[in-house]
PDB file of C-alpha atoms in Angstrom:
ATOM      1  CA  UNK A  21       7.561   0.313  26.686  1.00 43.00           C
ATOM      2  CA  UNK A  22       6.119  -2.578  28.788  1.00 38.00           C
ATOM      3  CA  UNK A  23       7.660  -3.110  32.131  1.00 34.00           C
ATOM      4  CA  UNK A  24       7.961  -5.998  34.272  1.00 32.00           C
ATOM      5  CA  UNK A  25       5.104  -5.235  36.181  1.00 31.00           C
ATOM      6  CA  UNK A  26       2.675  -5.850  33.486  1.00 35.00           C
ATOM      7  CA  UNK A  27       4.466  -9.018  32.291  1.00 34.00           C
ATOM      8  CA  UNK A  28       2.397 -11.257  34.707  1.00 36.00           C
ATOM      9  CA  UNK A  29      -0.762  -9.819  32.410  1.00 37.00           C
ATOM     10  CA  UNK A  30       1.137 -10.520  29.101  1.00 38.00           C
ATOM     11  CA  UNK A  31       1.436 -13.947  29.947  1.00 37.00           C
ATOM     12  CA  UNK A  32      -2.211 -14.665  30.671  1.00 40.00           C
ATOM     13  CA  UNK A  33      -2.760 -12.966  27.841  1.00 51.00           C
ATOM     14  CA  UNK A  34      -5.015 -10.503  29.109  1.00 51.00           C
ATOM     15  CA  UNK A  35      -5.760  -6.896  28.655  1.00 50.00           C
ATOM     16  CA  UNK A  36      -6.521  -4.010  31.035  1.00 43.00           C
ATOM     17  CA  UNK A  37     -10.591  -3.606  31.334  1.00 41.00           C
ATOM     18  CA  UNK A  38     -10.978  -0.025  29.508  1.00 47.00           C
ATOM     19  CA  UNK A  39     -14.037  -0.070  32.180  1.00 54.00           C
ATOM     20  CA  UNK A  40     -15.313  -1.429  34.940  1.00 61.00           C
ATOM     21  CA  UNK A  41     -17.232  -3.583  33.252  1.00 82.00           C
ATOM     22  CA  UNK A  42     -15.536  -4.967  29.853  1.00 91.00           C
ATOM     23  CA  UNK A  43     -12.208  -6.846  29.514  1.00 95.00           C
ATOM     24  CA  UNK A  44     -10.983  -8.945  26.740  1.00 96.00           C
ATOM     25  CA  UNK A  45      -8.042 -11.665  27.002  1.00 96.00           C
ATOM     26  CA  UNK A  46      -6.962 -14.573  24.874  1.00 98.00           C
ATOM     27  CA  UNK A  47      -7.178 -18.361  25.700  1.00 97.00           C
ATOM     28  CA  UNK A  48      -5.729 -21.156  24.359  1.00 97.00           C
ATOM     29  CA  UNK A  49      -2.181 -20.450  24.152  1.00 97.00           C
ATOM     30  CA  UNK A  50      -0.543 -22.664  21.199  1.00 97.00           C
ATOM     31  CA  UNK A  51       2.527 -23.301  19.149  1.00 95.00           C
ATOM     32  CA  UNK A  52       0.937 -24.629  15.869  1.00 96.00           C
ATOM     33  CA  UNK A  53       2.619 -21.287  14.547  1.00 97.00           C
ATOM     34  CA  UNK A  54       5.741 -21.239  15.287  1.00 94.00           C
ATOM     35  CA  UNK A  55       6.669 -18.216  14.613  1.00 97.00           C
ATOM     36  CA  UNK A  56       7.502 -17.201  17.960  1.00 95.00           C
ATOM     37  CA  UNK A  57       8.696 -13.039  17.111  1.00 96.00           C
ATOM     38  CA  UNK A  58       8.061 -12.281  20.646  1.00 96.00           C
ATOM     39  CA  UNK A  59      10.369 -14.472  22.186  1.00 95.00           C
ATOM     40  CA  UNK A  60       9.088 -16.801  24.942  1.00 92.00           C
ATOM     41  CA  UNK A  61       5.067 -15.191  24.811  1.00 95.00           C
ATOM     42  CA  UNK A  62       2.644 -17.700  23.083  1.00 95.00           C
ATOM     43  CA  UNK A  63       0.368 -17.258  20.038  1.00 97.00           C
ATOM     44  CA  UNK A  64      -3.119 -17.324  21.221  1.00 98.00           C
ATOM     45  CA  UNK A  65      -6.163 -19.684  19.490  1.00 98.00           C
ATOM     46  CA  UNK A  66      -9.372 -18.112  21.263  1.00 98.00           C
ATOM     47  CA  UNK A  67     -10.187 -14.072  21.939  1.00 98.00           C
ATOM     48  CA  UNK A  68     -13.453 -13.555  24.497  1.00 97.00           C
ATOM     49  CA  UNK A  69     -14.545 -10.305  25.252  1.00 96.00           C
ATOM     50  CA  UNK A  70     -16.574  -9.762  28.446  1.00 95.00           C
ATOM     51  CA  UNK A  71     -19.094  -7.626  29.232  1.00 92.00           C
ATOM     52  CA  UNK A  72     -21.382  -7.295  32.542  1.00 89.00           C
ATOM     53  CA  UNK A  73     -19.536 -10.553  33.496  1.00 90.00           C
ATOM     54  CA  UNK A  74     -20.978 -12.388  30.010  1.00 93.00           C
ATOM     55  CA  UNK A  75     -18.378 -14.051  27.833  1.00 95.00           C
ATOM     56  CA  UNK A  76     -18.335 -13.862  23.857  1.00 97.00           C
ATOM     57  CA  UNK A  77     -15.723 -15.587  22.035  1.00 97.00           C
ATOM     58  CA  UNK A  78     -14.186 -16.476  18.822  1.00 97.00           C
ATOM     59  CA  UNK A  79     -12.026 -19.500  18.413  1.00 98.00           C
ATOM     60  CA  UNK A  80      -9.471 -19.362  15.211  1.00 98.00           C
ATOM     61  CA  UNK A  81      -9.522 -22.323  13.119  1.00 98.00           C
ATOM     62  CA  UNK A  82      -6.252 -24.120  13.156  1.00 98.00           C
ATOM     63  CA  UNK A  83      -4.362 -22.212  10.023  1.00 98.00           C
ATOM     64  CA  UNK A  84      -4.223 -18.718  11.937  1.00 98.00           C
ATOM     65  CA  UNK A  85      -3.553 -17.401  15.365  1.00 98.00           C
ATOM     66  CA  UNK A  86      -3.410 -14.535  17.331  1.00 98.00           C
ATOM     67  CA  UNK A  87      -0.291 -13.543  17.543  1.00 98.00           C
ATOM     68  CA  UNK A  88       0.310 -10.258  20.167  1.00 97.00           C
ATOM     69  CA  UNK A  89       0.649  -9.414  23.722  1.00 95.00           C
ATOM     70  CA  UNK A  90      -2.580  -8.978  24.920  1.00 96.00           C
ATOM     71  CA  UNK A  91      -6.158  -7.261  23.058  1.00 97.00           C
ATOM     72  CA  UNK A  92      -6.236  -3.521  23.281  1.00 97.00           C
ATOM     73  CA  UNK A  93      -9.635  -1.943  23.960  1.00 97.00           C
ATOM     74  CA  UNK A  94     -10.805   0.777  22.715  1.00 96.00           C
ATOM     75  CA  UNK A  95     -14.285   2.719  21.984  1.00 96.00           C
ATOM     76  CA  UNK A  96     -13.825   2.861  18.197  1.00 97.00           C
ATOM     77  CA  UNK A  97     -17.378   3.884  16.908  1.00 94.00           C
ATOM     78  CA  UNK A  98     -18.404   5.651  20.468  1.00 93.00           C
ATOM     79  CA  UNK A  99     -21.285   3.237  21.337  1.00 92.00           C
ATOM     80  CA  UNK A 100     -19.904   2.573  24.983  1.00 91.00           C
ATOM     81  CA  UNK A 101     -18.646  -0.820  24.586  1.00 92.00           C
ATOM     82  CA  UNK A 102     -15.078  -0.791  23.526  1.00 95.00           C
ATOM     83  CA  UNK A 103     -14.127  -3.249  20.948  1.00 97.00           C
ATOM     84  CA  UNK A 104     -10.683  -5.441  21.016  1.00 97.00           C
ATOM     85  CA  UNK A 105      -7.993  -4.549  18.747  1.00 98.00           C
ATOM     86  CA  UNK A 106      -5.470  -7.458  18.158  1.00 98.00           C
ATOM     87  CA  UNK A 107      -2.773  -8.757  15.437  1.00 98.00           C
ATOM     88  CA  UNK A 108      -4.062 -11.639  13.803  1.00 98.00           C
ATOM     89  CA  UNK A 109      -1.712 -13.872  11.661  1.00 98.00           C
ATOM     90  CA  UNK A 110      -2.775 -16.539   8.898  1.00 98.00           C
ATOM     91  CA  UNK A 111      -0.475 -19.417   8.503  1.00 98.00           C
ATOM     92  CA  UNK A 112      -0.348 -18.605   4.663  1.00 98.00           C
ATOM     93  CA  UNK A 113      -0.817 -15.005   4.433  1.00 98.00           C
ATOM     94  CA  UNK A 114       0.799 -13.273   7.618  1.00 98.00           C
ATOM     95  CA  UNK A 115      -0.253 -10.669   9.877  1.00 98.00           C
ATOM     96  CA  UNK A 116      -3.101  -8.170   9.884  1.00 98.00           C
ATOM     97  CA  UNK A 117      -4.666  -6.092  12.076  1.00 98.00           C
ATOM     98  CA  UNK A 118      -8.052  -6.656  13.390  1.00 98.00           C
ATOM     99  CA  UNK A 119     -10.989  -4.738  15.199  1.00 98.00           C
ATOM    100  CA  UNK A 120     -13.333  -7.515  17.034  1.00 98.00           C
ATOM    101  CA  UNK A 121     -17.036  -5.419  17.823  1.00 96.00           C
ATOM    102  CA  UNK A 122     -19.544  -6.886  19.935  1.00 95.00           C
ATOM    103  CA  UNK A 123     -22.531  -7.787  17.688  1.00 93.00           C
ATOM    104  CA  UNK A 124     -25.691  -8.671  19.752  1.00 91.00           C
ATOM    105  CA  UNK A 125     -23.872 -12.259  20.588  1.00 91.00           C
ATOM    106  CA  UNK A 126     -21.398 -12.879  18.663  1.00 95.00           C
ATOM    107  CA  UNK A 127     -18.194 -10.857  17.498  1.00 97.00           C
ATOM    108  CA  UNK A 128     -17.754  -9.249  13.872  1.00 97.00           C
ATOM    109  CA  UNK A 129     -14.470  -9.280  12.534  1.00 98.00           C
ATOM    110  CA  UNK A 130     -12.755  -6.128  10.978  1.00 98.00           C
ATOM    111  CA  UNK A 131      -9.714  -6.147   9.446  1.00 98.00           C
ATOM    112  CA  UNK A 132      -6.502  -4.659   7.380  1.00 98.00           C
ATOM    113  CA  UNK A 133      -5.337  -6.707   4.216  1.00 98.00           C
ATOM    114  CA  UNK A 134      -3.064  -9.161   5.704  1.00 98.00           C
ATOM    115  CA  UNK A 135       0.843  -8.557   4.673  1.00 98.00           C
ATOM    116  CA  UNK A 136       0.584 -11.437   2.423  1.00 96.00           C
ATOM    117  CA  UNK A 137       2.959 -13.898   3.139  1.00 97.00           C
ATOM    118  CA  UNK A 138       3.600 -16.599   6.287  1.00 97.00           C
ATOM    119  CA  UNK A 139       5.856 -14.693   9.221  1.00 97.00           C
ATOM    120  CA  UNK A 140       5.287 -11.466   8.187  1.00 98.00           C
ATOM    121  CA  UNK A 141       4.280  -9.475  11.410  1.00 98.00           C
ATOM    122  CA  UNK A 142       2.863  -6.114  12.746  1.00 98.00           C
ATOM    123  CA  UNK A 143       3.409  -4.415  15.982  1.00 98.00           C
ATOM    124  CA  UNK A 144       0.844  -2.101  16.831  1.00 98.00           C
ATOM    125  CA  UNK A 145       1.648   1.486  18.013  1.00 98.00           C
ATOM    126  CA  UNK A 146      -1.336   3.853  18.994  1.00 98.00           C
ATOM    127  CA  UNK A 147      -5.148   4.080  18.793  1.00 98.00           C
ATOM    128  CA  UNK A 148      -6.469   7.657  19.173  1.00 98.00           C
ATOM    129  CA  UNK A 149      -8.283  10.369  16.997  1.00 98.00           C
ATOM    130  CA  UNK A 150      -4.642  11.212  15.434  1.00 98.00           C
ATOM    131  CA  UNK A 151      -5.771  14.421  13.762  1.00 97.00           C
ATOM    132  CA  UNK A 152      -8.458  15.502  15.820  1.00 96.00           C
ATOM    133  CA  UNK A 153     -11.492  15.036  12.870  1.00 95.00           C
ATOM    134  CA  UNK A 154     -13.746  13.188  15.490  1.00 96.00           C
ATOM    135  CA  UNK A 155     -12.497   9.739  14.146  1.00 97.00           C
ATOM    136  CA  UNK A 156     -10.045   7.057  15.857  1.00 98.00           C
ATOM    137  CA  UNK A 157      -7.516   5.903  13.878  1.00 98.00           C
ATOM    138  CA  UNK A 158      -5.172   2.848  14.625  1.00 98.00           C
ATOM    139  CA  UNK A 159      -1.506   3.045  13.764  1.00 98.00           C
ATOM    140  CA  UNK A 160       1.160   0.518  13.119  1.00 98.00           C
ATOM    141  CA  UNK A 161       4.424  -0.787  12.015  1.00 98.00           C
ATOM    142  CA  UNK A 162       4.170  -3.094   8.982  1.00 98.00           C
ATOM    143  CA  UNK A 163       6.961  -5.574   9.164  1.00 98.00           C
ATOM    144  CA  UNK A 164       8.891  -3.816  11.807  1.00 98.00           C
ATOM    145  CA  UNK A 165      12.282  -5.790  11.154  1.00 98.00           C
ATOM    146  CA  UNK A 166      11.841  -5.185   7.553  1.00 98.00           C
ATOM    147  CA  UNK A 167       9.665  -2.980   5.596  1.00 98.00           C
ATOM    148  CA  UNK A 168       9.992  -0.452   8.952  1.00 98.00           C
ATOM    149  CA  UNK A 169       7.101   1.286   7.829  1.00 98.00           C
ATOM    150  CA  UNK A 170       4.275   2.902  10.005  1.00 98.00           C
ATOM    151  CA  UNK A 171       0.722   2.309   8.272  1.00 98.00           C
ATOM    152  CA  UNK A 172      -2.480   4.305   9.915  1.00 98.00           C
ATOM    153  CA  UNK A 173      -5.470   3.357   9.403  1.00 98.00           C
ATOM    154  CA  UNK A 174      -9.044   4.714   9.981  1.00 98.00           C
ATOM    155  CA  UNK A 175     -11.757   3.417  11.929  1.00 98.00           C
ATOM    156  CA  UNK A 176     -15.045   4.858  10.722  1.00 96.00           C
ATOM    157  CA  UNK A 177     -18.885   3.225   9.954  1.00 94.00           C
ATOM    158  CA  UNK A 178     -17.743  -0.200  10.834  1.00 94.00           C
ATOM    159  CA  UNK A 179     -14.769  -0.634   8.309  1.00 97.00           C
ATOM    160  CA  UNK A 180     -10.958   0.374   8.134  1.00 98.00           C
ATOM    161  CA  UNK A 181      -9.886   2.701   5.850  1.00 98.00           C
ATOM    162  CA  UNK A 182      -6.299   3.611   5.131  1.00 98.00           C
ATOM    163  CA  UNK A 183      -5.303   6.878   5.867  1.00 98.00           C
ATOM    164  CA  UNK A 184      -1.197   7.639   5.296  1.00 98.00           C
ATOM    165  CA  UNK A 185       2.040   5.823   5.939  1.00 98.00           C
ATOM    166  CA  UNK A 186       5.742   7.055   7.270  1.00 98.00           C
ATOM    167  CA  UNK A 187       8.585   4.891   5.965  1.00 98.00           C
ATOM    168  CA  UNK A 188      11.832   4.521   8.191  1.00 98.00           C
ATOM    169  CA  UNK A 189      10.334   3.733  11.959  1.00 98.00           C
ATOM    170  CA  UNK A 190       9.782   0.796  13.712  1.00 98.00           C
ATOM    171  CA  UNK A 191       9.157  -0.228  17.469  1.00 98.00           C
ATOM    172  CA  UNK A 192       9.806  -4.101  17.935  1.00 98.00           C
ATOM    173  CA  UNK A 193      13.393  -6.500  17.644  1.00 98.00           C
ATOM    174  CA  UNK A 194      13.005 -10.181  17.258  1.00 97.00           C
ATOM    175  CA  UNK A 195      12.268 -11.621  20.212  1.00 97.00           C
ATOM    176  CA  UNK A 196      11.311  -8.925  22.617  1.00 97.00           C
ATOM    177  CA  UNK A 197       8.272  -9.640  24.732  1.00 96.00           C
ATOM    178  CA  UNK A 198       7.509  -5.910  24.423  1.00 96.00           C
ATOM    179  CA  UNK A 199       6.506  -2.848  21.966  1.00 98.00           C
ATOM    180  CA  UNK A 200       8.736  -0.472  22.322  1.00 98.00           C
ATOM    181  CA  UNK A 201       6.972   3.378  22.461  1.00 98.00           C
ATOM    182  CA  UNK A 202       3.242   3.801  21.766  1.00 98.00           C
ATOM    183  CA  UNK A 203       0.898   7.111  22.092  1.00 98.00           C
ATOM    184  CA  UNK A 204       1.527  10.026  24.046  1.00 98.00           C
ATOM    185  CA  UNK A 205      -0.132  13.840  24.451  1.00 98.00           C
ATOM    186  CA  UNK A 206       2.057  16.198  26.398  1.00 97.00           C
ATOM    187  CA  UNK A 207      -0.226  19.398  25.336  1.00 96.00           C
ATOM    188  CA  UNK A 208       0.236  19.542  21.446  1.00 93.00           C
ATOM    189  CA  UNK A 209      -1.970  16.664  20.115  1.00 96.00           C
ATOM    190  CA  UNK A 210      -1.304  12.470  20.093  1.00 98.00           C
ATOM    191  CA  UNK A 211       2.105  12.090  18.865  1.00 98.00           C
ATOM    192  CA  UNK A 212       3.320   8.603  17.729  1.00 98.00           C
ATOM    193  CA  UNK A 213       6.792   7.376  19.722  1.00 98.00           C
ATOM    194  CA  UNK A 214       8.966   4.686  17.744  1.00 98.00           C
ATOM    195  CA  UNK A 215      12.901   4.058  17.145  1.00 98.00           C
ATOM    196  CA  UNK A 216      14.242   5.206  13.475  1.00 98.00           C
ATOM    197  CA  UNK A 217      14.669   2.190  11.873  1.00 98.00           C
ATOM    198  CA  UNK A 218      18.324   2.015  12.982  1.00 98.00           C
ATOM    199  CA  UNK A 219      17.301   2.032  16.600  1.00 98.00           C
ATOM    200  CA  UNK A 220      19.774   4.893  16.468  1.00 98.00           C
ATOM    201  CA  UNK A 221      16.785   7.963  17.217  1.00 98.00           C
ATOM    202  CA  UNK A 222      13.782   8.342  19.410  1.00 98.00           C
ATOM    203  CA  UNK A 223      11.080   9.726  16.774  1.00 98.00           C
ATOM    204  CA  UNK A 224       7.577  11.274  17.361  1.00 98.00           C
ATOM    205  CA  UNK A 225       4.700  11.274  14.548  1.00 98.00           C
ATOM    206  CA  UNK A 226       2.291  12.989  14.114  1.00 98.00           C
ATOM    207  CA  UNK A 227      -0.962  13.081  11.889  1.00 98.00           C
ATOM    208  CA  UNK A 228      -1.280  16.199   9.964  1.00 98.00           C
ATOM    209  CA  UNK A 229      -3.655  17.626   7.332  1.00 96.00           C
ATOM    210  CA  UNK A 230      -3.468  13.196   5.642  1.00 97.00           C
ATOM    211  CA  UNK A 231       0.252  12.731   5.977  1.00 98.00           C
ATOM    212  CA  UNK A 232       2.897  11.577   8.771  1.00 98.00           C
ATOM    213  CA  UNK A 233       4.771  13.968  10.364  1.00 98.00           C
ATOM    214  CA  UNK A 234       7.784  12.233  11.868  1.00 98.00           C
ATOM    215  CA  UNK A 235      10.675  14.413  14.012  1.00 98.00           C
ATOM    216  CA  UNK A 236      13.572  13.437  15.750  1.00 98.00           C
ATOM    217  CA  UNK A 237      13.714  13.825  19.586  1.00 98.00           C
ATOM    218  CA  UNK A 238      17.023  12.523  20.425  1.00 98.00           C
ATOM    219  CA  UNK A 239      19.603   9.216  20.681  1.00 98.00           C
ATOM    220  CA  UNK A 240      17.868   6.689  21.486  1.00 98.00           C
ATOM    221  CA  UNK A 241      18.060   4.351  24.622  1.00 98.00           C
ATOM    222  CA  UNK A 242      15.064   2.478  26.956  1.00 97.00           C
ATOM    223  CA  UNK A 243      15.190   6.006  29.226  1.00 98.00           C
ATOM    224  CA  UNK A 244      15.066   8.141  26.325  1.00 98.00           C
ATOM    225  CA  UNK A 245      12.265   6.297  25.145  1.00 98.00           C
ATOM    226  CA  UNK A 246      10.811   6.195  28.422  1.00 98.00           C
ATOM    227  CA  UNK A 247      11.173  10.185  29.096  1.00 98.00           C
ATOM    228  CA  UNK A 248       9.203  10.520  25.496  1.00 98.00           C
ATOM    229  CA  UNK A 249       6.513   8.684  26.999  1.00 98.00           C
ATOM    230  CA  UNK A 250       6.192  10.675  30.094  1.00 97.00           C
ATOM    231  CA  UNK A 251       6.804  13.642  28.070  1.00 97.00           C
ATOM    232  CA  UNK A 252      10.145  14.411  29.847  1.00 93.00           C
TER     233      UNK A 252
END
């Protein structure tokens, strides 16, 4: 889960650099939304991604937002430059996830179907080569105080392609500023760490041979959770 310390770079809406030379944040914090599932954190109208110290940015137009804690980088396709991976939300249509690439000087949008209706959100959970087929994948829970359903999805030749889903999970209440769980390795392979979807169990997923894997590794509490993480 995210800790205090990294709530003073939630607010700015910025995200780690993945190197010493690339960092994405958002800009333009706004309320033209409304939606407001994280509480007191803004939706965003304006990504940049920098690289070398150069700026490229994409401004939303005024019917959708970004609406997440900060980008996550990652080096989907292995060219070097990670690309930002945020939750995007359309006014009409809800939530999707997007992949934003650096494309000579401007920034190509990749993206999930969005959920299909307005407030309908997605909390993402992991980005990793899942199953170990060379591959990253990107998982998430769709609707995570409804449908409760983890969705991954695969990153491959520039599009998304969906790979398997795991019913029953989920990783976000209404109105936390955080995302509970996320990705951890503690010598077996990336394993998946969410809340059943009575925030009753701490459960670990797993990607194996096209299908979710999903076991139960105890009650759950915030230092349950946390010991999952650090593979305690």
């Amino acid at each position: 889960m995210i800790r205090a310390a990294a709530l003073a770079l939630i607010l700015s809406g910025s995200a780690a650099a993945a190197s010493d030379t690339v960092s994405a944040r958002f800009a333009d914090p706004t309320d033209r939304y409304g939606h407001a599932i994280m509480g007191d954190l803004p939706e965003w109208g304006r990504l940049c991604l920098t690289v070398t110290g150069r700026d490229t940015c994409i401004t939303l137009p005024e019917t959708s937002v970004f609406e997440d804690i900060a980008p996550r980088l990652h080096d989907l396709d292995g060219d070097g430059v990670p690309e930002a991976v945020v939750v995007e939300s359309s006014f009409a249509e809800g939530a999707a996830l997007v992949v934003y690439r650096l494309d000579g000087e401007s920034l190509t949008r990749i993206a999930t179907p969005h959920i299909g209706t307005r407030n309908r959100w997605l909390a993402p959970a992991a980005i990793a080569d899942l199953d170990g087929d060379g591959a990253v994948e990107i998982a998430f829970v769709d609707r995570p105080h409804l449908a409760r359903v983890l969705r991954i999805w695969r990153f491959a030749d520039n599009a998304l392609t969906h790979v398997a889903d795991r019913e029953g999970l989920t990783n976000h209440r209404i109105g936390e500023p955080f995302i509970t769980g996320g990705l951890r390795d503690c010598g077996q392979g990336p394993e998946i760490i969410t809340a059943d979807a009575g925030w009753s169990r701490v459960m670990g997923s797993r990607l194996v041979g096209g299908r979710v894997e999903a076991r139960d590794l105890g009650p759950f509490s915030a230092a349950a959770v946390d010991a999952a993480m650090t593979c305690r």
